[in-house]
Coordinates of N, CA and C in Angstrom, one line a residue:
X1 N 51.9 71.7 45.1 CA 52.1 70.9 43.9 C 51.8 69.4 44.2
X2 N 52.3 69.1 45.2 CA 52.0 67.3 45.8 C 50.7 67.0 45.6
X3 N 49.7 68.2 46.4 CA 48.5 67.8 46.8 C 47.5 67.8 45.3
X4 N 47.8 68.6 44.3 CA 47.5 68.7 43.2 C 47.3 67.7 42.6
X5 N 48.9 67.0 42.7 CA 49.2 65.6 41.7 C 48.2 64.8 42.3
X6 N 47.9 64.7 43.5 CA 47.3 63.8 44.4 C 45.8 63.7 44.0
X7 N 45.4 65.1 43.9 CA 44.3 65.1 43.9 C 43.9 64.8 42.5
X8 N 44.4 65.0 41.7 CA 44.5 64.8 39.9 C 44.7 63.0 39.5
X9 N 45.5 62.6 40.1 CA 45.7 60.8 40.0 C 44.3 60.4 41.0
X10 N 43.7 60.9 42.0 CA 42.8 60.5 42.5 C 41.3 60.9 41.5
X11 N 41.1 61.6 41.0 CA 40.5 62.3 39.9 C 40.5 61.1 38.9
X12 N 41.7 60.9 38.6 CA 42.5 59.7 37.3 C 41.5 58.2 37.7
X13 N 41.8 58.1 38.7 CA 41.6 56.7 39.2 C 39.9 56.6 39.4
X14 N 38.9 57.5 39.6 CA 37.9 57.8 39.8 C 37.2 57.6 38.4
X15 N 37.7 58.3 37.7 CA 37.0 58.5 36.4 C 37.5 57.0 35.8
X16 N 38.3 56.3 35.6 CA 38.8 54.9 35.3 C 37.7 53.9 36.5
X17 N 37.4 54.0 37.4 CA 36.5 53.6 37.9 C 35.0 53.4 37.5
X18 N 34.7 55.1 36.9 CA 33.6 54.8 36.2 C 33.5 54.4 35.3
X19 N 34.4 54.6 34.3 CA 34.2 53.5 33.0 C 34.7 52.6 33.3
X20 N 34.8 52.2 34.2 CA 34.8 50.3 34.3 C 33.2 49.6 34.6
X21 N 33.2 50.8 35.7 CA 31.3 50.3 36.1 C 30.3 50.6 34.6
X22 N 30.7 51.9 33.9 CA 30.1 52.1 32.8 C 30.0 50.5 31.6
X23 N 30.9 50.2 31.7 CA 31.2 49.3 30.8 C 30.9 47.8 31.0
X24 N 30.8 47.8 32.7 CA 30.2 46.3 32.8 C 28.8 46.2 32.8
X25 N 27.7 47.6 32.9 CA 26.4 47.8 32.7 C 26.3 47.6 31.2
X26 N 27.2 48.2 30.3 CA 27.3 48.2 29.2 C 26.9 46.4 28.6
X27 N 27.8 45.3 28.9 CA 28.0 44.0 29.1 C 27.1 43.3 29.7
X28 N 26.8 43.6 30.6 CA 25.6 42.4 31.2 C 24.1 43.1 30.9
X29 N 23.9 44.7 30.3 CA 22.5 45.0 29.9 C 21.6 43.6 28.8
X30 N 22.5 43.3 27.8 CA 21.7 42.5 26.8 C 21.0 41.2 27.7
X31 N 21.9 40.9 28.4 CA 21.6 39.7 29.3 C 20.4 39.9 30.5
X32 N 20.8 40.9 30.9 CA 19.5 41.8 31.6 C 18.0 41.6 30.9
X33 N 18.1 42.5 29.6 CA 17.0 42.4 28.5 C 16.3 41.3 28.2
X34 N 17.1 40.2 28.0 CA 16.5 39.3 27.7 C 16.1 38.3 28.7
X35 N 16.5 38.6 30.0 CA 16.4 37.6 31.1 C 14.6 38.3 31.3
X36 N 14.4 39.7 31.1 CA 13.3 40.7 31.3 C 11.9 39.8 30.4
X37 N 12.6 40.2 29.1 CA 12.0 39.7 27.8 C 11.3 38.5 28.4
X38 N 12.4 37.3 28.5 CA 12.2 36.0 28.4 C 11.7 34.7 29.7
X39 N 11.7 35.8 30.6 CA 11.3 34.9 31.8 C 10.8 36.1 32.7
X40 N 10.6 37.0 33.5 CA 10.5 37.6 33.8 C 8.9 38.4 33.5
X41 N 8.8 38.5 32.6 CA 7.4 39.4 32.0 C 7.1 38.1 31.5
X42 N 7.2 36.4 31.2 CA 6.1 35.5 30.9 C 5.3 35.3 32.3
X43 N 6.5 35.3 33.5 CA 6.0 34.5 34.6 C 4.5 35.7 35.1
X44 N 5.5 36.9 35.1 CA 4.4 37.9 35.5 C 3.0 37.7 34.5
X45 N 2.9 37.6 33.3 CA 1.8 37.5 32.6 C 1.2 36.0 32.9
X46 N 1.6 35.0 33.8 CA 1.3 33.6 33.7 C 1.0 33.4 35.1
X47 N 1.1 34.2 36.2 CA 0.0 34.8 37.4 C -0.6 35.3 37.1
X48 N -1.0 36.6 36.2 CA -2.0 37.2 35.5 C -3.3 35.9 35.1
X49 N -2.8 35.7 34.1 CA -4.0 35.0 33.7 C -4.2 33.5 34.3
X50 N -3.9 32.9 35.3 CA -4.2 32.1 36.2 C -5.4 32.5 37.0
X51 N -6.2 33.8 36.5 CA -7.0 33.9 37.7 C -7.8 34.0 36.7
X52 N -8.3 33.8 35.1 CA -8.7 33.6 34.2 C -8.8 32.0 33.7
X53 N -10.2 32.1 33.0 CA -10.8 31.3 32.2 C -10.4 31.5 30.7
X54 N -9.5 31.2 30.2 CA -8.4 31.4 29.1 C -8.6 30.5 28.2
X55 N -8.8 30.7 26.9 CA -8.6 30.0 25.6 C -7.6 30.9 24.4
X56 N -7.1 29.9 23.9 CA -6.1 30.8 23.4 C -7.0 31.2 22.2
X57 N -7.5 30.3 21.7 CA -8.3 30.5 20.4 C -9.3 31.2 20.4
X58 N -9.8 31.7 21.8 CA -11.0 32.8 21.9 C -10.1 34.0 23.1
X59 N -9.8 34.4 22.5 CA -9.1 36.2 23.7 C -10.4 36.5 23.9
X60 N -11.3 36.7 23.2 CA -12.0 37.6 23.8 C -12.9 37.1 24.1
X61 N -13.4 35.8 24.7 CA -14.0 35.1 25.5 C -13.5 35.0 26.9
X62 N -12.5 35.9 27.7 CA -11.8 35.3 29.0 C -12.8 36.2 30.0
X63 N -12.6 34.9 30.8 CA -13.2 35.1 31.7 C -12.8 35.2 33.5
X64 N -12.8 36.3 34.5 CA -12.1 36.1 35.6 C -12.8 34.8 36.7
X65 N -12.1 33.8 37.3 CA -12.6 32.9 37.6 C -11.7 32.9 38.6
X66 N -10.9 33.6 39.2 CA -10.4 33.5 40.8 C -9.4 32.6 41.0
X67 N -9.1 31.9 42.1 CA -8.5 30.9 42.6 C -9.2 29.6 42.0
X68 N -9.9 29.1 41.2 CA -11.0 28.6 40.5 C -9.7 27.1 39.8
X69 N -9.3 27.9 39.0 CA -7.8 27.2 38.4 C -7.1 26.3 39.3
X70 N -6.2 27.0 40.3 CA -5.7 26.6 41.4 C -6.2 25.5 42.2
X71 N -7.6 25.7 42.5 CA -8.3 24.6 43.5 C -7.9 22.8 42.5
X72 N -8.7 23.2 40.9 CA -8.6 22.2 39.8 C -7.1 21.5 40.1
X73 N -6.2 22.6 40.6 CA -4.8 21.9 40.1 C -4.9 21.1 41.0
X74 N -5.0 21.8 42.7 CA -4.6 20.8 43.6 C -5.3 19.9 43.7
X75 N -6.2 19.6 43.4 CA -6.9 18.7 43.7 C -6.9 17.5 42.2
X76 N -5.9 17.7 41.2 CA -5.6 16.7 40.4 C -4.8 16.0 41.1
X77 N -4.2 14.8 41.1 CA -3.5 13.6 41.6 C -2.4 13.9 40.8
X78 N -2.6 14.1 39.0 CA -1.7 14.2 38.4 C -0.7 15.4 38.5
X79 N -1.0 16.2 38.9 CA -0.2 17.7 39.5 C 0.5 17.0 40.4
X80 N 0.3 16.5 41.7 CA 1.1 16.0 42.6 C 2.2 15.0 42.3
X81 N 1.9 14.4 41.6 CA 2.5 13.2 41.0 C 3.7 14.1 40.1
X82 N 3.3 15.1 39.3 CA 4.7 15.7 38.5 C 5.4 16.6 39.7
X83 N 4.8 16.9 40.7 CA 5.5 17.9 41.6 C 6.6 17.1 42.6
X84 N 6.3 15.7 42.5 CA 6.8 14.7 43.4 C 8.0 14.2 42.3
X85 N 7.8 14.5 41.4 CA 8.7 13.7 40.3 C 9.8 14.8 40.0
X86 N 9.8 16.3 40.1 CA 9.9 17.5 39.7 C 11.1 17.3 40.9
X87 N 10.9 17.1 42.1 CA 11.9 17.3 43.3 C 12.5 16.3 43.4
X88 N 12.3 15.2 42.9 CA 13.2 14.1 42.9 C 14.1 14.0 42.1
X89 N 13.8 14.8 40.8 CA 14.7 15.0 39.9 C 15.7 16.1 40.2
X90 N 15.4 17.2 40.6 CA 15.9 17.7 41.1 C 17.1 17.7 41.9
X91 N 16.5 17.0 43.1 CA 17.6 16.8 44.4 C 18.5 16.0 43.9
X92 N 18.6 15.1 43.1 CA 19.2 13.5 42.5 C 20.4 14.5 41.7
X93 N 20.0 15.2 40.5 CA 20.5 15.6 39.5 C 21.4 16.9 39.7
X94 N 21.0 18.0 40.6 CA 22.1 18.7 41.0 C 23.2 18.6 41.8
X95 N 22.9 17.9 42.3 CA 24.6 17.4 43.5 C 25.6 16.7 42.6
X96 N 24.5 15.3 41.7 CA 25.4 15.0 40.6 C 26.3 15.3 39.8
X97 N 25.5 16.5 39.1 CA 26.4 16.9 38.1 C 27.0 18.1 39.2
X98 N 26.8 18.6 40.0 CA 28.2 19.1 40.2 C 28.9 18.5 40.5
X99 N 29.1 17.4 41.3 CA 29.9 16.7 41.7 C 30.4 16.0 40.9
X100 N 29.9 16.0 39.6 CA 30.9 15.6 38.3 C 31.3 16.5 38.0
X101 N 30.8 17.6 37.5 CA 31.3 18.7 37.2 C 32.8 19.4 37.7
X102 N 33.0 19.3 39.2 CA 33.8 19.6 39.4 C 35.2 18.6 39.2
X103 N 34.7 17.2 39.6 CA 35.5 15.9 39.0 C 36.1 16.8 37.9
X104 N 35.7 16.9 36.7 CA 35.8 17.3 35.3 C 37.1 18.6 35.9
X105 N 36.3 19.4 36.4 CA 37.5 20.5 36.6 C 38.6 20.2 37.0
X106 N 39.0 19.6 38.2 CA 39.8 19.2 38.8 C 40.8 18.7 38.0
X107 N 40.1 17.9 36.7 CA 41.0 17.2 36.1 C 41.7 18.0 34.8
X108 N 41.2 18.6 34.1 CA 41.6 19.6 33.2 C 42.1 21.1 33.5
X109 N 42.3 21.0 35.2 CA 42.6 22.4 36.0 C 44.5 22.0 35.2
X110 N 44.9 20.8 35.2 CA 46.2 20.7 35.4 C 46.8 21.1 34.2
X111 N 48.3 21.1 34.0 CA 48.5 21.7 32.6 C 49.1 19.8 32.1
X112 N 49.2 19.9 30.7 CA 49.3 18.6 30.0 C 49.1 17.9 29.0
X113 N 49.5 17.9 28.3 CA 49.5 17.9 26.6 C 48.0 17.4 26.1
X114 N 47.4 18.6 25.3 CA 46.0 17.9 25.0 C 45.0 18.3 25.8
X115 N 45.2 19.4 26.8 CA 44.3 19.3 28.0 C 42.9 20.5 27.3
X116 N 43.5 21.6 26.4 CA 42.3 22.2 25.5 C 41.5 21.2 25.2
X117 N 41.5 19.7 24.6 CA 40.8 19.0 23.9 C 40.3 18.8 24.9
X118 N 40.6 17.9 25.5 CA 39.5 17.3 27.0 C 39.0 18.5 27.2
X119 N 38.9 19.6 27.7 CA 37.9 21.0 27.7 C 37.1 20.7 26.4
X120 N 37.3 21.0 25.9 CA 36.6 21.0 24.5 C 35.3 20.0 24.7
X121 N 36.1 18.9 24.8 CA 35.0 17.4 24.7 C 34.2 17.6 26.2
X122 N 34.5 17.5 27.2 CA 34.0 17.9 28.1 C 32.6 19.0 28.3
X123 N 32.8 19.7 27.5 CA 32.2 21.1 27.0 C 30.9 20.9 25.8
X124 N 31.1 20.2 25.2 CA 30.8 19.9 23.6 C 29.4 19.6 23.8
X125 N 28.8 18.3 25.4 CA 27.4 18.4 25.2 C 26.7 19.4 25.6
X126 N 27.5 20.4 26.0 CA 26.6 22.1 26.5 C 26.1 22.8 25.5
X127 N 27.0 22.4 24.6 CA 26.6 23.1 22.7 C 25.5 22.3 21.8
X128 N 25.5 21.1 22.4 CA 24.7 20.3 21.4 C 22.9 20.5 22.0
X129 N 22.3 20.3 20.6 CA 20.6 20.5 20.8 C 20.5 19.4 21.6
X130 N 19.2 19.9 22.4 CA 19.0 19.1 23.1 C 18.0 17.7 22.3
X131 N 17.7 18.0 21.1 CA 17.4 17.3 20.1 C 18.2 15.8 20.0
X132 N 19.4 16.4 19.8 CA 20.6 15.6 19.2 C 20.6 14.5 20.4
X133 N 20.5 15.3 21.7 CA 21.1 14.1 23.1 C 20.3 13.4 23.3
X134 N 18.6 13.7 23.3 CA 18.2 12.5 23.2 C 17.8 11.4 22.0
X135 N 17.9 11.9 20.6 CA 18.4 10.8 19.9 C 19.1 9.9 20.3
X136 N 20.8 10.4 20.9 CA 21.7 9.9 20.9 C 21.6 9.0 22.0
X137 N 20.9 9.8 23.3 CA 20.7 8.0 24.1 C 19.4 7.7 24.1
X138 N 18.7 7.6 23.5 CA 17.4 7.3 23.0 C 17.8 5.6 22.5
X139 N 19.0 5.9 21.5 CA 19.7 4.8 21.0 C 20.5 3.9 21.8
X140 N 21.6 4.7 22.6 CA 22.1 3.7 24.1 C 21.5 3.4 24.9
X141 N 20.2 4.0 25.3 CA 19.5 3.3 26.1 C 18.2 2.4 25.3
X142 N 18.3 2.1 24.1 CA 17.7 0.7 23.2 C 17.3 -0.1 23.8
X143 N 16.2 -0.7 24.3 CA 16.1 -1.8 25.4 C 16.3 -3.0 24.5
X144 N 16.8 -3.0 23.2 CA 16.9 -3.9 21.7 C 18.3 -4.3 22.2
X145 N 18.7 -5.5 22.3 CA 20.5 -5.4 22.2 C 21.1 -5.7 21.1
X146 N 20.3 -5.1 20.2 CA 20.4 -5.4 18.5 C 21.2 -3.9 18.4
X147 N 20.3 -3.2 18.7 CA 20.2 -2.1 18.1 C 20.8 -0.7 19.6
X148 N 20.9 -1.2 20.8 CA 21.1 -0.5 21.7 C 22.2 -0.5 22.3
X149 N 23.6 0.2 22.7 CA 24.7 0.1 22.5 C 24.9 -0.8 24.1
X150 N 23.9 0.0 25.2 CA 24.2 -0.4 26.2 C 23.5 -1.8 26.9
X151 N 22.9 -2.0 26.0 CA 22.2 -3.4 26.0 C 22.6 -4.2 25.6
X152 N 23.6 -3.8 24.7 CA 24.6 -4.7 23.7 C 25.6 -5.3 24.6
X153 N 26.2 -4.6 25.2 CA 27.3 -4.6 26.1 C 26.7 -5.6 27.1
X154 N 26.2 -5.1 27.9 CA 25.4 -6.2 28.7 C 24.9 -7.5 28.6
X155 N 24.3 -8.0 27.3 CA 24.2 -9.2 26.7 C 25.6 -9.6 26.7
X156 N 26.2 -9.4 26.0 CA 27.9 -9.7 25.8 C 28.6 -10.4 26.8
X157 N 28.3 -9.3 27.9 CA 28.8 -9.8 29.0 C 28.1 -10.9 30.1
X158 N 26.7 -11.8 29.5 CA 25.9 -12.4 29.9 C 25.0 -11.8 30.8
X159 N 24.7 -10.6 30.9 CA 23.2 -9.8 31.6 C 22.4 -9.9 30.7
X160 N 21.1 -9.5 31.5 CA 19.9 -10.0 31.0 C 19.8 -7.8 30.3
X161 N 19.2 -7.7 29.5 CA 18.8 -6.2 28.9 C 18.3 -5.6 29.9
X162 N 18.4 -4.1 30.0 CA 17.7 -3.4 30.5 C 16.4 -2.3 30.1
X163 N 15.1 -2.5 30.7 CA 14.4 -1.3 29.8 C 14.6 0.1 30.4
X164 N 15.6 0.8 30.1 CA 16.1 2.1 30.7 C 14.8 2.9 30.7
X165 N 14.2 3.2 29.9 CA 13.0 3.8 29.4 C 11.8 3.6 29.5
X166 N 11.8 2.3 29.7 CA 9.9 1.9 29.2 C 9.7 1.2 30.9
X167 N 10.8 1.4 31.4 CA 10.3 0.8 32.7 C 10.3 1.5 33.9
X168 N 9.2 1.9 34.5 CA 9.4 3.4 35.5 C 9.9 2.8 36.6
X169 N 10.6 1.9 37.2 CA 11.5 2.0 38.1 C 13.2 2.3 37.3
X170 N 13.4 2.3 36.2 CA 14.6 3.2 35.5 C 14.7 4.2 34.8
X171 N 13.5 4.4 34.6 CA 13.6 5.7 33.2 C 13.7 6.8 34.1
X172 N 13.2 7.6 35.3 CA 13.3 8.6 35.7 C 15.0 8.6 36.3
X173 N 15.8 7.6 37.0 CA 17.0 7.6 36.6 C 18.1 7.7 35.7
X174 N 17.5 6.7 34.6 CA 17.9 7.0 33.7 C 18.2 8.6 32.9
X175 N 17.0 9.2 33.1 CA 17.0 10.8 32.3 C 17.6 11.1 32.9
X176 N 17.4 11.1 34.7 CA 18.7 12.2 35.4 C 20.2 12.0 35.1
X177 N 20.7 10.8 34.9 CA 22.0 10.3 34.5 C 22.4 11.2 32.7
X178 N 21.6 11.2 31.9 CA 21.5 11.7 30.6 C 21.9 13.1 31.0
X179 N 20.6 13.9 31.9 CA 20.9 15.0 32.6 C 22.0 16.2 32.6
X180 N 22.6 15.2 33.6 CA 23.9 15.4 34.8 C 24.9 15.6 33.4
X181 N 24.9 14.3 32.7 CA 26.1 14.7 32.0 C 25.7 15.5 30.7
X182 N 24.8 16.0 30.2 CA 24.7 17.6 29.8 C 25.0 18.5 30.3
X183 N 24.4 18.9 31.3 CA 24.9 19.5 31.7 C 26.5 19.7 32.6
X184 N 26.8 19.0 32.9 CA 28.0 19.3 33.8 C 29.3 19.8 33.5
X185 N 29.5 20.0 31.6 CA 29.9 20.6 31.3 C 30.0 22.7 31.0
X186 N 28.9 22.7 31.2 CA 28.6 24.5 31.5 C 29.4 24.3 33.2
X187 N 29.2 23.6 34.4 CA 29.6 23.9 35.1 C 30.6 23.6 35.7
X188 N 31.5 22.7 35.0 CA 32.8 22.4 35.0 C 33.4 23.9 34.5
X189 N 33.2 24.6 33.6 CA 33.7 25.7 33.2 C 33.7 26.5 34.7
X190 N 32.4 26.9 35.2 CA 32.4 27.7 36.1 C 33.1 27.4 37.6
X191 N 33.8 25.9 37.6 CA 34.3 25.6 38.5 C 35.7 25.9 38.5
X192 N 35.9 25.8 36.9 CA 37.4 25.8 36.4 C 37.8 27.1 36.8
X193 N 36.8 28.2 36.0 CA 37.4 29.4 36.0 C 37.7 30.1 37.8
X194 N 37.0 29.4 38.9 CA 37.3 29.4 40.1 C 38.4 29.1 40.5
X195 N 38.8 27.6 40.3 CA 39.9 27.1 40.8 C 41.0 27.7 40.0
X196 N 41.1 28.1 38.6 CA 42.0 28.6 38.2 C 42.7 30.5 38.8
X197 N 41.2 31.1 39.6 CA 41.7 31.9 40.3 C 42.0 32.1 41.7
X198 N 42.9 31.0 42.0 CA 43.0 30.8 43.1 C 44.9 30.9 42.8
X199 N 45.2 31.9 44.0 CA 46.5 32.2 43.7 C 47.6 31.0 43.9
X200 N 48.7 30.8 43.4 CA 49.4 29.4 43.4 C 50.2 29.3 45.0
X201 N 50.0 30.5 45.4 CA 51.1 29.8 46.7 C 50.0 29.5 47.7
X202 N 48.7 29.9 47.6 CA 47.8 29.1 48.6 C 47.5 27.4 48.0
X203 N 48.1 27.2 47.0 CA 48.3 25.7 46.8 C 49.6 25.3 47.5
X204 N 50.6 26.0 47.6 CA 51.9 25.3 48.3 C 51.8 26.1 49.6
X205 N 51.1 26.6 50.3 CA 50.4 26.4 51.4 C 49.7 25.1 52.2
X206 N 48.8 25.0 51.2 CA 48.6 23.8 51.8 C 49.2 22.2 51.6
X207 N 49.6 22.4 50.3 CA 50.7 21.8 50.4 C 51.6 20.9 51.7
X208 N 52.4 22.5 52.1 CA 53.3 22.1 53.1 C 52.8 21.9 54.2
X209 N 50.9 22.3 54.9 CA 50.3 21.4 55.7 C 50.0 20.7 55.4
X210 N 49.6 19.6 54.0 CA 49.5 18.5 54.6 C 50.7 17.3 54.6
X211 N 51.8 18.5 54.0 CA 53.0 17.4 54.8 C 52.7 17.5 56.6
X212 N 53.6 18.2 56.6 CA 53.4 18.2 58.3 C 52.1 17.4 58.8
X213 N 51.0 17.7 58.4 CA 50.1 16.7 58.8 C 50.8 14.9 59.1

């Protein structure tokens, strides 16, 4: 009879097992699909026809031309120049915003009257078009101090304007600062939902070492 039950709750727990895995394939398939759809079979079709003489307006004019493409690129100045700009942005802009990002978590990890809203706001430029953000510092970064909030400010305070944008020793900082703080709200979430699973007595754990420290 024991071994029965045993075997039957093991049976139980098995089959509850698979519809858990059923169900998280179930959940992340659409995301799958479209990751397929949408990046995946462009990139594959965008090595394809790199080895083509391509017009979009004549298909049936293509022509195979090899590594032909490729030599053209590298040997443009301007390819290099965006690939140099491409990794500078980069390296500058992801340590950033995580490292704001998590700032952000840290601070809204705690409990405290109003702390949904700060989530919320925090969150809010991850929802907005990216349309809207650069309008919106299109206008703070105004090199006008008529018309540009943070030029405004600066005059005010007797500085000379800044051209955030029209002057390339700022503008490529500038965008990564715009950047960072778009983003850093998507990853303030995924920092939150970490720290928030972290069990509470490995906080009074360490806690009580860094008394003793």
């Amino acid at each position: 009879g024991g071994k029965a039950m045993a075997k039957a709750e093991k049976k139980k727990l098995t089959g509850r097992k698979r519809d858990e895995r059923v169900a998280a394939y179930i959940f992340v398939a659409p995301a799958v699909i479209l990751l397929i759809a949408f990046l995946v079979v462009p990139m594959i079709y965008t090595v394809y026809f790199s080895g083509f003489k391509y017009q979009i307006m004549r298909p049936d004019a293509m022509k195979f031309i090899g590594f032909e493409n490729y030599q053209k690129l590298f040997s443009d100045k301007n390819f290099w120049l965006a690939l140099k700009n491409t990794v500078y942005f980069t390296v500058i802009v992801v340590p950033c915003q995580c490292a704001l990002a998590l700032a952000l978590a840290l601070l809204v990890s705690k409990k405290f009257r109003g702390v949904a809203v700060f989530r919320t706001m925090y969150f809010a430029p991850q929802l907005t078009s990216m349309v809207v953000i650069s309008v919106l510092w299109s206008v703070l970064y105004n090199a006008n101090p008529n018309t540009g909030l943070i030029n405004s400010i600066l005059v005010s305070l007797g500085m000379s304007p800044i051209k955030f944008l029209s002057d390339a020793n700022t503008a490529m900082n500038s965008i990564i600062f715009m950047s960072a703080w778009q983003g850093a709200g998507y990853q303030m979430m995924i920092f939150l939902a970490g720290l928030q699973g972290i069990p509470r007595d490995q906080y009074e754990a360490a806690s009580v070492d860094a008394d003793l420290i």
